[in-house]
């Protein structure tokens, strides 16, 4: 490691340290008096403890109490109780996360756009580069699955949202963060369930799961399926291939086979087959002043994303501390964009593979634990689009990485973690049209070294305090701007972040109260930003690297079992962003796009006598700009959104009903400004939230 990779004395980095030290000092005053939670104690139901959260996305299965990363973790029970049906529900309401509606963009985390700088047609011409990674049972989802599909949350064991750069252990496309979704595994006892629900806007969901042993204690299977659909609240006109562009449909089928041979009791093999099919309009946008139910593009293009995938997860424990693992994924992806002829009828045929063997060393009675692994990624993608001419592209990405992370117990109270990742990626993309209006020939190779340092202090079993420094990375790419007599091809460089964090974790009140918090400062070099180069009415997007920028703030989380009947959860996000050197593109001193200074959430789950349940969630977002130009007409006002649901248990059945967007918020979540003033302002479009919706249904489980 080089000293410049960890400039702890950087003046801006030191801004976090006093805050962290002050917070640690204040909390430590109560730490000695706090009564630590005993994980093994058998408690009276009146003082039942919260379950300790285990974070699996960092590959070592650490408790949240011992994890430095800022996380928002939901168990399968949390997801079911709150009425969450898709991954977008997880993002909505999380601290320092901005969900932007059905559009060309993934959520922004800490002001970093999860879809990357290249979106829309620019992403199609020159290749996409997401900043937010989503994994489903270890399989990394593609750009189109992240942006245009909504990953179903049926029969899910846990979802883990990791904020900030996750480049060391997650690798590519994770500089903003990662959402890891783990579904339920097969069981050696028979169980099953089904769900039916319906609501306004032609909402429907039908789902089931079933698990049973094939060979006692050796071989078991699980199948799950989920069908959801609803109609948009906007009015659309049909396009070829999609008679109803306002129709949202998702189909998910999953089959798992678990093998644990008696002859090798420390061996575990899990095979997962996944099929997903998602159909949705490209965006739900309307024109200024954003009050009409008429879509900004009545004949809106529709994206259909289909994926068939295999996941092989092998684990073999060798002794008490050492475990060998291997994760292999293969995905066959097909994406169709249905549109009017000549306006972007497109098709993507892609194949993606990952291979990740690693060694995990548990601490046991030793002072050291760690992980070391190899990561290989391969993608082959063929694309066609009939705009501006008949364009054809071939895309190839090859990534190799080595990573390692180790934790040494310096004493009973102090742990030191060091880690590093070396990654090499080659991206080749070529193609265009017969007229050579677009003639793309990109062949770039990037190398990067990503170190990490974490120092944790455990004054007692109830409290953890720590300091974290790490480097994040996202590869560069290319872009296309349309002009006359030919398009302009350009490239942009990788982006890097030096992330400094101070954190605390606490388990108090005999395990009935869990607190966590992270203070962070991200120093970005080469941040990739989209710029609007001209306006009224002609415009072009171009991606450029800002020399320097930063984000800083905090995330706080709380889980509290107030009584055996009542659970309370809350979160708070504070954020400040600034472009400090934009390389002359006119955005110096501006905020990042989609970066509200304050976000937060509050919710409760109540389980009454006789089987009654009631759940409520509300979240707040402060104001923000939708573009890095900080255009006044792209300003989003503060807003509240909420949801409520409840039901009644009748034996093995649960009858429920709920309302989403409880306060019926109807203002845009994103605004695209194509003109600031004058007659052309009517061209500006806003991405709208779904209005208030209701649903009711029944769920049956048996075991």
XYZ file of C-alpha atoms in Angstrom:
703
model
C 0.000 0.000 0.000
C 1.110 3.525 -0.741
C 0.767 6.332 1.748
C -1.135 8.502 -0.739
C -3.934 5.929 -0.844
C -4.819 6.861 2.746
C -4.243 10.604 3.171
C -5.665 10.714 6.691
C -4.332 14.209 7.175
C -6.209 15.583 4.171
C -7.875 18.787 5.487
C -11.349 17.797 4.338
C -10.975 14.259 5.600
C -10.209 15.612 9.043
C -13.635 17.236 9.133
C -15.123 13.812 9.791
C -12.689 12.930 12.578
C -13.783 15.564 15.140
C -17.422 14.650 14.552
C -16.623 10.986 14.991
C -14.557 11.579 18.104
C -17.211 13.820 19.648
C -19.905 11.294 18.911
C -17.787 8.464 20.296
C -16.972 10.402 23.447
C -20.583 11.313 24.099
C -21.889 7.811 23.567
C -19.041 6.180 25.445
C -20.111 8.054 28.569
C -23.182 5.822 28.689
C -21.500 2.716 27.320
C -20.042 1.602 30.623
C -23.399 1.877 32.335
C -25.353 0.255 29.503
C -26.422 -3.292 30.117
C -25.181 -5.414 27.171
C -27.551 -7.779 25.414
C -26.910 -11.458 26.021
C -27.443 -13.272 22.745
C -27.971 -16.645 24.395
C -30.308 -15.688 27.213
C -33.831 -17.111 27.243
C -36.065 -14.132 28.013
C -39.615 -13.704 29.125
C -41.873 -12.704 26.178
C -42.441 -9.343 27.832
C -38.746 -8.511 27.332
C -38.142 -10.453 24.095
C -35.046 -9.179 22.284
C -34.656 -8.141 18.692
C -32.900 -10.658 16.507
C -29.269 -9.807 15.839
C -28.830 -8.848 12.175
C -26.210 -10.774 10.188
C -24.840 -9.043 7.074
C -23.970 -11.620 4.398
C -23.242 -9.332 1.427
C -19.676 -8.801 2.664
C -19.106 -12.558 2.267
C -18.086 -13.330 5.859
C -21.441 -13.386 7.645
C -20.698 -10.681 10.224
C -23.312 -9.223 12.525
C -24.373 -5.659 11.793
C -22.893 -4.825 15.204
C -19.436 -5.723 13.828
C -19.894 -4.312 10.298
C -18.369 -0.931 9.452
C -20.440 -0.386 6.302
C -23.575 1.744 6.565
C -26.380 -0.788 6.088
C -30.174 -0.963 6.014
C -31.180 -4.602 6.463
C -34.689 -6.038 6.214
C -35.596 -9.588 7.155
C -38.163 -11.548 5.203
C -40.615 -10.897 8.025
C -39.965 -7.134 7.803
C -40.595 -7.213 4.047
C -43.863 -9.117 4.412
C -45.124 -6.980 7.300
C -44.519 -3.717 5.454
C -46.171 -4.929 2.256
C -43.028 -4.605 0.122
C -43.349 -6.384 -3.230
C -40.268 -5.200 -5.152
C -36.756 -3.861 -4.739
C -37.949 -0.294 -5.317
C -39.845 -0.482 -2.033
C -36.525 -1.125 -0.251
C -34.979 2.035 -1.702
C -38.004 4.201 -0.934
C -37.550 5.718 2.493
C -33.975 4.571 3.161
C -31.732 7.284 4.604
C -29.692 9.169 1.985
C -31.348 7.232 -0.841
C -33.401 9.036 -3.502
C -35.858 6.962 -5.516
C -36.563 8.689 -8.845
C -39.679 6.882 -10.039
C -40.173 4.833 -13.211
C -37.584 6.374 -15.491
C -34.186 5.870 -17.101
C -32.469 6.085 -13.718
C -31.701 3.872 -10.754
C -31.916 5.319 -7.220
C -29.211 7.729 -6.076
C -27.263 6.912 -2.899
C -25.486 9.745 -1.089
C -26.074 11.829 -4.218
C -24.369 9.316 -6.536
C -26.675 8.330 -9.401
C -27.003 4.545 -9.271
C -27.550 4.158 -13.009
C -24.287 5.896 -13.843
C -23.668 8.968 -15.952
C -24.766 7.287 -19.207
C -28.529 6.809 -19.427
C -31.116 6.573 -22.189
C -29.872 6.510 -25.767
C -26.328 7.448 -24.720
C -26.124 4.282 -22.614
C -27.399 2.300 -25.582
C -24.959 3.710 -28.130
C -21.807 3.681 -26.040
C -22.545 1.106 -23.356
C -23.990 1.316 -19.855
C -21.989 1.635 -16.648
C -24.109 1.393 -13.497
C -22.856 2.633 -10.133
C -25.375 0.669 -8.071
C -25.046 -3.103 -7.918
C -28.000 -5.403 -7.221
C -27.428 -9.100 -6.624
C -30.099 -11.799 -6.438
C -28.807 -14.894 -4.639
C -25.308 -13.808 -5.653
C -26.089 -13.136 -9.328
C -25.285 -9.563 -10.411
C -28.223 -8.020 -12.247
C -27.647 -6.293 -15.569
C -28.122 -2.570 -16.201
C -31.557 -3.050 -17.769
C -32.727 -5.280 -14.913
C -31.677 -2.616 -12.404
C -33.187 0.368 -14.233
C -36.299 -0.957 -15.976
C -37.325 -4.010 -13.916
C -38.450 -4.289 -10.305
C -36.914 -7.329 -8.611
C -39.695 -9.211 -6.818
C -39.449 -9.735 -3.056
C -41.581 -12.858 -2.784
C -40.217 -15.687 -0.597
C -37.182 -13.607 0.395
C -35.004 -14.297 3.442
C -33.284 -10.903 3.666
C -32.401 -7.734 1.763
C -29.254 -5.756 2.560
C -28.690 -2.211 1.334
C -25.026 -1.193 1.641
C -24.392 2.544 1.215
C -21.162 3.996 -0.097
C -18.385 2.469 -2.172
C -18.401 -1.346 -2.034
C -15.655 -1.857 -4.596
C -13.361 -4.068 -2.485
C -15.666 -7.051 -1.948
C -18.445 -6.348 -4.466
C -16.211 -5.212 -7.305
C -17.484 -3.590 -10.474
C -20.477 -1.251 -10.581
C -20.682 -0.633 -6.826
C -19.201 2.830 -6.218
C -22.612 4.111 -5.029
C -23.599 1.015 -3.088
C -25.101 -2.455 -3.318
C -28.456 -4.095 -2.718
C -28.077 -7.820 -1.967
C -31.262 -9.927 -1.994
C -31.186 -13.446 -0.538
C -34.172 -15.713 -1.150
C -35.222 -18.617 1.053
C -33.358 -21.904 0.658
C -34.896 -25.399 0.541
C -35.844 -26.951 3.873
C -35.780 -30.551 5.107
C -39.340 -30.173 6.367
C -42.341 -29.648 4.113
C -43.688 -26.110 3.912
C -45.571 -23.978 1.442
C -47.713 -20.926 0.944
C -49.677 -18.825 -1.520
C -50.827 -15.228 -1.885
C -53.553 -13.478 -3.886
C -54.178 -9.735 -3.860
C -55.949 -7.139 -6.007
C -56.419 -3.381 -5.997
C -57.085 -0.259 -8.033
C -55.254 0.515 -11.273
C -55.871 -3.152 -12.110
C -53.357 -4.273 -9.507
C -52.974 -8.036 -9.180
C -50.476 -10.335 -7.476
C -50.511 -14.110 -7.375
C -47.645 -16.053 -5.809
C -46.771 -19.375 -4.217
C -43.838 -21.306 -2.752
C -43.305 -24.945 -1.819
C -40.350 -26.738 -0.222
C -39.857 -30.387 0.717
C -37.121 -33.003 1.162
C -36.341 -35.495 -1.598
C -33.895 -37.500 0.523
C -34.047 -37.040 4.300
C -31.350 -34.637 5.521
C -29.505 -34.856 2.180
C -31.515 -33.486 -0.738
C -34.291 -30.883 -0.715
C -35.945 -28.585 -3.235
C -37.855 -25.318 -3.243
C -39.932 -23.671 -5.967
C -41.411 -20.181 -5.909
C -43.309 -18.108 -8.449
C -44.683 -14.585 -8.444
C -46.863 -12.748 -10.986
C -47.620 -9.050 -10.573
C -49.248 -6.486 -12.828
C -50.830 -3.051 -12.653
C -51.668 -0.174 -14.996
C -50.037 3.233 -15.035
C -52.080 6.233 -13.947
C -50.968 8.034 -17.142
C -52.684 7.717 -20.517
C -50.668 6.018 -23.265
C -51.231 4.952 -26.869
C -50.168 1.534 -28.120
C -46.949 0.933 -30.044
C -45.961 -2.076 -32.194
C -45.292 -4.980 -29.841
C -47.070 -3.354 -26.873
C -50.782 -2.637 -27.173
C -50.860 -1.131 -23.683
C -47.617 0.802 -22.988
C -48.905 1.667 -19.519
C -48.942 -1.955 -18.377
C -46.454 -3.080 -15.712
C -45.932 -6.843 -15.532
C -43.356 -8.954 -13.708
C -43.080 -12.738 -13.769
C -40.579 -14.501 -11.552
C -40.027 -18.243 -11.255
C -37.303 -19.770 -9.101
C -36.256 -23.352 -8.363
C -33.602 -24.416 -5.843
C -31.938 -27.733 -5.090
C -29.918 -28.185 -1.875
C -27.510 -31.105 -1.437
C -25.850 -31.857 1.926
C -24.418 -35.400 1.684
C -24.253 -37.419 4.892
C -20.897 -38.825 3.795
C -19.490 -35.270 3.752
C -21.380 -33.367 6.474
C -19.298 -30.222 5.973
C -20.149 -29.962 2.260
C -23.070 -27.905 0.911
C -24.134 -27.449 -2.712
C -26.993 -25.130 -3.691
C -28.209 -24.866 -7.294
C -30.637 -22.080 -8.217
C -32.501 -21.578 -11.492
C -34.048 -18.154 -12.053
C -36.466 -16.882 -14.688
C -37.580 -13.257 -14.742
C -39.716 -11.414 -17.281
C -40.514 -7.740 -16.797
C -42.611 -5.434 -18.988
C -42.850 -1.698 -18.245
C -43.034 1.696 -19.959
C -39.684 3.412 -20.281
C -40.891 6.229 -18.047
C -43.926 7.709 -16.332
C -43.443 11.349 -17.296
C -45.775 14.205 -18.103
C -45.152 17.701 -19.459
C -44.886 20.937 -17.513
C -46.806 21.981 -15.374
C -47.022 18.264 -14.443
C -50.753 18.169 -13.689
C -52.008 16.256 -16.727
C -52.659 12.532 -16.898
C -51.405 12.600 -20.489
C -47.971 11.014 -20.843
C -45.223 13.266 -22.200
C -44.825 10.693 -24.969
C -48.272 9.113 -25.516
C -46.725 6.363 -27.643
C -44.173 5.652 -24.937
C -41.543 2.989 -25.692
C -41.859 -0.162 -23.604
C -39.016 -2.279 -22.223
C -39.341 -6.034 -21.864
C -36.460 -7.615 -19.954
C -36.137 -11.413 -19.832
C -33.425 -13.296 -17.965
C -32.747 -16.991 -17.449
C -29.987 -17.688 -14.958
C -28.097 -20.439 -13.176
C -26.443 -19.909 -9.785
C -24.146 -22.539 -8.278
C -23.118 -21.886 -4.665
C -20.634 -24.410 -3.235
C -19.407 -24.361 0.369
C -17.061 -26.860 1.965
C -15.866 -26.427 5.519
C -12.380 -27.816 6.156
C -11.859 -27.937 9.887
C -13.289 -25.612 12.493
C -12.102 -22.357 10.910
C -11.475 -22.751 7.169
C -14.212 -22.734 4.552
C -13.824 -23.102 0.779
C -16.461 -21.393 -1.352
C -17.187 -21.063 -5.028
C -19.936 -18.998 -6.629
C -20.679 -19.400 -10.337
C -23.431 -17.562 -12.212
C -24.539 -17.684 -15.841
C -27.213 -15.394 -17.283
C -28.917 -15.360 -20.676
C -30.458 -11.915 -21.079
C -32.813 -10.602 -23.760
C -34.119 -7.050 -23.801
C -36.616 -5.584 -26.268
C -37.571 -1.947 -26.611
C -40.913 -1.637 -28.375
C -41.388 1.727 -30.079
C -42.578 3.420 -33.259
C -40.482 2.501 -36.325
C -37.466 4.747 -36.645
C -37.679 5.992 -33.058
C -35.631 3.339 -31.294
C -36.911 -0.199 -31.776
C -34.095 -2.066 -30.062
C -32.988 -5.545 -29.064
C -30.224 -6.757 -26.741
C -28.987 -10.348 -26.663
C -26.477 -10.814 -23.851
C -24.681 -13.525 -21.943
C -22.982 -12.851 -18.611
C -20.833 -15.132 -16.463
C -19.166 -14.747 -13.079
C -16.824 -17.082 -11.215
C -15.732 -16.309 -7.666
C -13.774 -18.879 -5.618
C -12.647 -17.742 -2.184
C -11.272 -18.907 1.149
C -12.878 -17.771 4.401
C -11.041 -18.097 7.702
C -13.251 -17.748 10.784
C -11.829 -16.285 13.968
C -12.751 -19.104 16.317
C -10.425 -18.965 19.317
C -7.767 -17.202 17.245
C -6.990 -13.510 16.915
C -7.260 -13.471 13.105
C -10.030 -13.914 10.541
C -10.181 -13.083 6.881
C -11.173 -13.769 3.312
C -9.238 -14.029 0.046
C -10.661 -14.636 -3.384
C -10.583 -14.393 -7.154
C -13.301 -12.690 -9.208
C -13.879 -13.241 -12.929
C -16.590 -11.523 -14.981
C -17.338 -11.982 -18.658
C -20.045 -10.331 -20.750
C -20.883 -10.697 -24.437
C -23.640 -8.492 -25.799
C -25.102 -7.906 -29.278
C -27.401 -4.940 -29.811
C -29.533 -3.464 -32.582
C -31.512 -0.218 -32.753
C -33.244 1.500 -35.698
C -32.243 5.023 -34.633
C -30.890 7.178 -36.231
C -30.248 4.455 -38.823
C -30.060 0.681 -38.520
C -27.326 0.482 -35.872
C -25.578 -2.683 -34.699
C -23.158 -2.944 -31.793
C -21.021 -5.676 -30.258
C -19.960 -5.290 -26.645
C -17.393 -7.367 -24.715
C -16.311 -6.888 -21.100
C -13.703 -9.009 -19.310
C -12.863 -8.360 -15.659
C -10.346 -10.107 -13.406
C -9.736 -9.236 -9.776
C -7.890 -10.502 -6.720
C -9.030 -9.410 -3.279
C -8.198 -10.091 0.358
C -9.310 -8.761 3.711
C -8.126 -9.716 7.179
C -9.081 -8.726 10.716
C -6.585 -8.921 13.583
C -7.671 -8.632 17.217
C -5.078 -6.275 18.678
C -6.603 -6.789 22.114
C -9.934 -7.739 23.626
C -11.286 -4.307 22.702
C -9.488 -3.361 19.476
C -9.743 -4.898 15.984
C -7.717 -3.838 12.942
C -8.949 -4.735 9.451
C -6.816 -4.355 6.322
C -7.962 -5.199 2.821
C -7.125 -4.618 -0.817
C -8.383 -5.425 -4.297
C -6.539 -5.357 -7.597
C -8.834 -5.246 -10.621
C -8.264 -5.249 -14.359
C -11.060 -4.652 -16.834
C -11.034 -4.612 -20.617
C -14.015 -3.139 -22.472
C -14.361 -3.553 -26.222
C -17.287 -2.095 -28.123
C -17.658 -1.621 -31.853
C -20.400 -1.046 -34.375
C -22.574 1.548 -36.023
C -24.442 1.798 -39.308
C -23.700 1.222 -42.985
C -23.420 4.983 -43.609
C -20.813 5.333 -40.843
C -22.801 8.163 -39.308
C -22.025 6.331 -36.082
C -18.771 4.382 -36.241
C -17.740 3.174 -32.805
C -14.517 1.315 -32.057
C -13.742 1.375 -28.336
C -11.032 -0.776 -26.772
C -10.027 0.326 -23.290
C -8.274 -1.443 -20.410
C -8.282 -0.127 -16.854
C -6.238 -1.258 -13.838
C -6.897 -0.183 -10.277
C -5.744 -0.882 -6.725
C -8.320 -0.439 -3.962
C -7.102 -0.513 -0.330
C -9.178 -0.475 2.850
C -8.435 0.143 6.533
C -10.855 -0.223 9.453
C -10.091 0.256 13.157
C -12.836 -0.833 15.578
C -13.120 -0.344 19.334
C -15.448 -2.508 21.453
C -15.546 -0.942 24.955
C -18.006 -3.663 25.965
C -20.457 -6.095 24.386
C -23.059 -3.371 23.866
C -21.055 -0.793 21.906
C -18.778 -0.624 18.889
C -17.017 2.481 17.546
C -14.770 2.655 14.522
C -12.949 4.560 11.802
C -12.955 3.412 8.177
C -10.972 4.506 5.124
C -11.310 2.911 1.698
C -10.979 3.606 -1.991
C -13.788 3.082 -4.505
C -13.721 2.928 -8.273
C -15.889 2.844 -11.377
C -14.431 2.261 -14.831
C -14.571 4.786 -17.658
C -16.409 4.495 -20.936
C -17.429 6.195 -24.134
C -20.251 8.329 -25.437
C -21.960 9.445 -28.628
C -23.451 12.857 -29.414
C -25.567 13.149 -32.534
C -24.703 15.992 -34.897
C -24.131 16.904 -38.557
C -22.584 15.575 -40.765
C -21.707 12.726 -38.383
C -21.984 11.776 -34.749
C -19.161 12.628 -32.353
C -17.508 9.767 -30.469
C -15.790 10.574 -27.182
C -14.451 8.785 -24.108
C -14.403 9.598 -20.412
C -12.067 8.444 -17.641
C -12.670 6.254 -14.578
C -13.948 7.845 -11.380
C -12.469 7.272 -7.923
C -13.507 8.048 -4.378
C -11.555 8.111 -1.122
C -14.179 7.366 1.482
C -13.618 8.189 5.161
C -16.168 7.152 7.786
C -16.665 7.136 11.539
C -19.290 4.750 12.845
C -20.961 3.364 15.940
C -23.209 0.390 16.740
C -25.152 -0.292 19.938
C -27.381 -2.991 21.423
C -29.103 -1.733 24.563
C -32.073 -2.344 26.867
C -31.442 -6.090 27.105
C -31.315 -6.368 23.322
C -34.583 -4.511 22.696
C -32.892 -1.413 21.217
C -30.430 -1.364 18.304
C -28.706 1.826 17.149
C -26.296 2.383 14.287
C -24.738 5.410 12.675
C -22.133 6.391 10.076
C -20.508 9.765 9.451
C -18.847 9.941 6.035
C -16.771 12.106 3.742
C -16.259 11.072 0.121
C -13.496 12.773 -1.872
C -14.193 12.140 -5.583
C -11.676 12.419 -8.363
C -12.903 12.253 -11.954
C -16.588 12.042 -10.991
C -18.517 11.245 -14.173
C -21.224 13.858 -14.747
C -23.811 14.290 -17.529
C -24.030 17.801 -18.999
C -26.738 19.330 -21.184
C -24.733 21.102 -23.878
C -27.455 23.167 -25.576
C -31.066 24.148 -25.057
C -34.236 25.529 -26.614
C -35.218 23.281 -28.282
C -32.186 21.243 -29.367
C -30.090 19.534 -26.736
C -27.323 16.983 -26.378
C -26.040 15.135 -23.359
C -22.315 14.666 -22.957
C -20.430 12.971 -20.107
C -17.384 14.673 -18.657
C -15.158 14.057 -15.630
C -15.180 16.652 -12.861
C -11.706 17.025 -11.413
C -12.845 17.135 -7.773
C -16.109 16.808 -5.863
C -17.235 15.601 -2.456
C -20.190 14.335 -0.479
C -20.395 14.356 3.289
C -23.081 13.580 5.827
C -24.451 10.938 8.141
C -26.886 8.048 8.383
C -28.544 7.041 11.646
C -30.782 4.035 12.219
C -32.908 2.732 15.086
C -34.805 -0.497 15.789
C -36.747 -0.677 19.055
C -38.967 -3.371 20.514
C -41.045 -0.982 22.584
C -43.221 -3.818 23.879
C -43.944 -7.425 22.932
C -46.655 -6.058 20.635
C -44.898 -3.010 19.158
C -41.744 -2.602 17.052
C -40.539 0.854 16.005
C -37.950 1.685 13.349
C -36.522 5.040 12.277
C -33.773 6.402 10.048
C -32.220 9.785 9.366
C -29.934 10.897 6.551
C -28.010 14.175 6.344
C -26.152 15.016 3.137
C -24.085 17.807 1.635
C -22.567 17.576 -1.852
C -20.422 19.925 -3.875
C -18.584 19.997 -7.213
C -15.389 21.843 -6.311
C -13.541 21.636 -9.660
C -15.649 20.872 -12.732
C -12.864 21.320 -15.320
C -14.591 24.358 -16.793
C -18.050 22.950 -17.499
C -19.980 25.614 -15.606
C -21.071 23.580 -12.598
C -18.398 24.524 -10.080
C -19.890 25.019 -6.627
C -23.057 23.149 -7.578
C -24.752 20.338 -5.675
C -24.899 16.824 -7.090
C -28.186 15.941 -8.723
C -30.787 14.011 -6.694
C -29.058 14.833 -3.398
C -31.515 16.112 -0.751
C -29.848 17.544 2.330
C -32.246 15.716 4.662
C -34.045 12.381 4.388
C -35.677 10.250 7.010
C -38.184 7.583 7.821
C -40.355 6.458 10.716
C -42.462 3.347 11.046
C -44.081 0.935 13.449
C -45.472 -2.608 13.454
C -48.128 -3.572 15.988
C -49.302 -7.106 16.727
C -52.480 -7.023 18.760
C -54.324 -9.691 20.666
C -56.337 -12.138 18.614
C -54.153 -11.991 15.489
C -54.564 -8.345 14.456
C -51.585 -6.586 12.779
C -51.054 -2.968 11.762
C -48.011 -1.483 10.003
C -47.234 2.135 9.159
C -44.300 3.759 7.359
C -43.633 7.383 6.434
C -40.579 8.948 4.858
C -39.442 12.485 4.170
C -37.227 13.941 1.467
C -35.816 17.433 1.479
C -35.500 19.493 -1.680
C -32.960 18.748 -4.399
C -32.044 19.475 -8.002
C -32.597 16.963 -10.801
C -29.492 18.042 -12.721
C -25.919 19.056 -11.966
C -26.549 22.432 -13.596
C -28.849 23.115 -10.591
C -31.395 24.588 -12.985
C -34.144 26.419 -11.048
C -36.873 24.652 -13.044
C -35.302 21.297 -12.095
C -35.767 21.973 -8.382
C -37.769 19.332 -6.484
C -39.655 20.543 -3.417
C -39.624 18.682 -0.079
C -42.244 15.980 0.297
C -43.659 13.272 2.563
C -44.831 9.856 1.435
C -46.334 7.055 3.484
C -47.956 3.645 3.464
C -50.194 1.710 5.815
C -51.320 -1.895 5.863
C -52.798 -4.371 8.264
C -54.644 -7.609 8.564
C -56.013 -10.423 10.654
C -54.685 -13.950 11.215
C -57.245 -16.736 10.866
C -55.351 -19.920 11.626
C -52.879 -20.426 8.782
C -54.494 -17.653 6.713
C -53.781 -13.936 6.853
C -56.320 -11.497 5.384
C -54.794 -8.083 4.673
C -55.299 -4.696 3.039
C -53.140 -1.636 2.540
C -52.667 1.799 1.003
C -49.521 3.089 -0.728
C -48.683 6.789 -1.162
C -50.989 7.423 1.754
C -50.684 11.233 1.522
C -51.282 11.138 -2.270
C -48.107 13.038 -3.171
C -48.480 14.182 -6.812
C -45.392 16.319 -7.532
C -42.479 15.185 -9.747
C -39.607 13.127 -8.363
C -37.368 14.142 -11.279
C -37.595 17.002 -13.785
C -35.825 17.062 -17.143
C -35.266 20.655 -18.226
C -34.987 21.157 -21.971
C -35.729 24.883 -21.765
C -35.568 27.355 -18.900
C -37.937 30.019 -20.183
C -40.186 30.929 -23.057
C -42.406 28.808 -25.238
C -40.121 25.800 -25.055
C -40.649 25.326 -21.302
C -43.642 23.139 -22.167
C -41.122 20.556 -23.393
C -39.844 20.004 -19.840
C -40.959 16.681 -18.383
C -41.427 15.399 -14.850
C -41.273 11.818 -13.607
C -44.309 11.320 -11.427
C -44.853 9.111 -8.383
C -47.624 6.571 -8.478
C -50.723 8.165 -6.872
C -52.510 6.745 -3.868
C -53.285 3.066 -4.445
C -55.067 0.448 -2.366
C -55.015 -3.333 -2.342
C -56.456 -6.271 -0.408
C -55.730 -9.973 -0.366
C -55.140 -13.187 1.501
C -52.032 -15.234 2.247
C -51.913 -18.853 3.428
C -48.834 -20.598 4.885
C -48.487 -24.153 6.106
C -45.643 -25.994 7.794
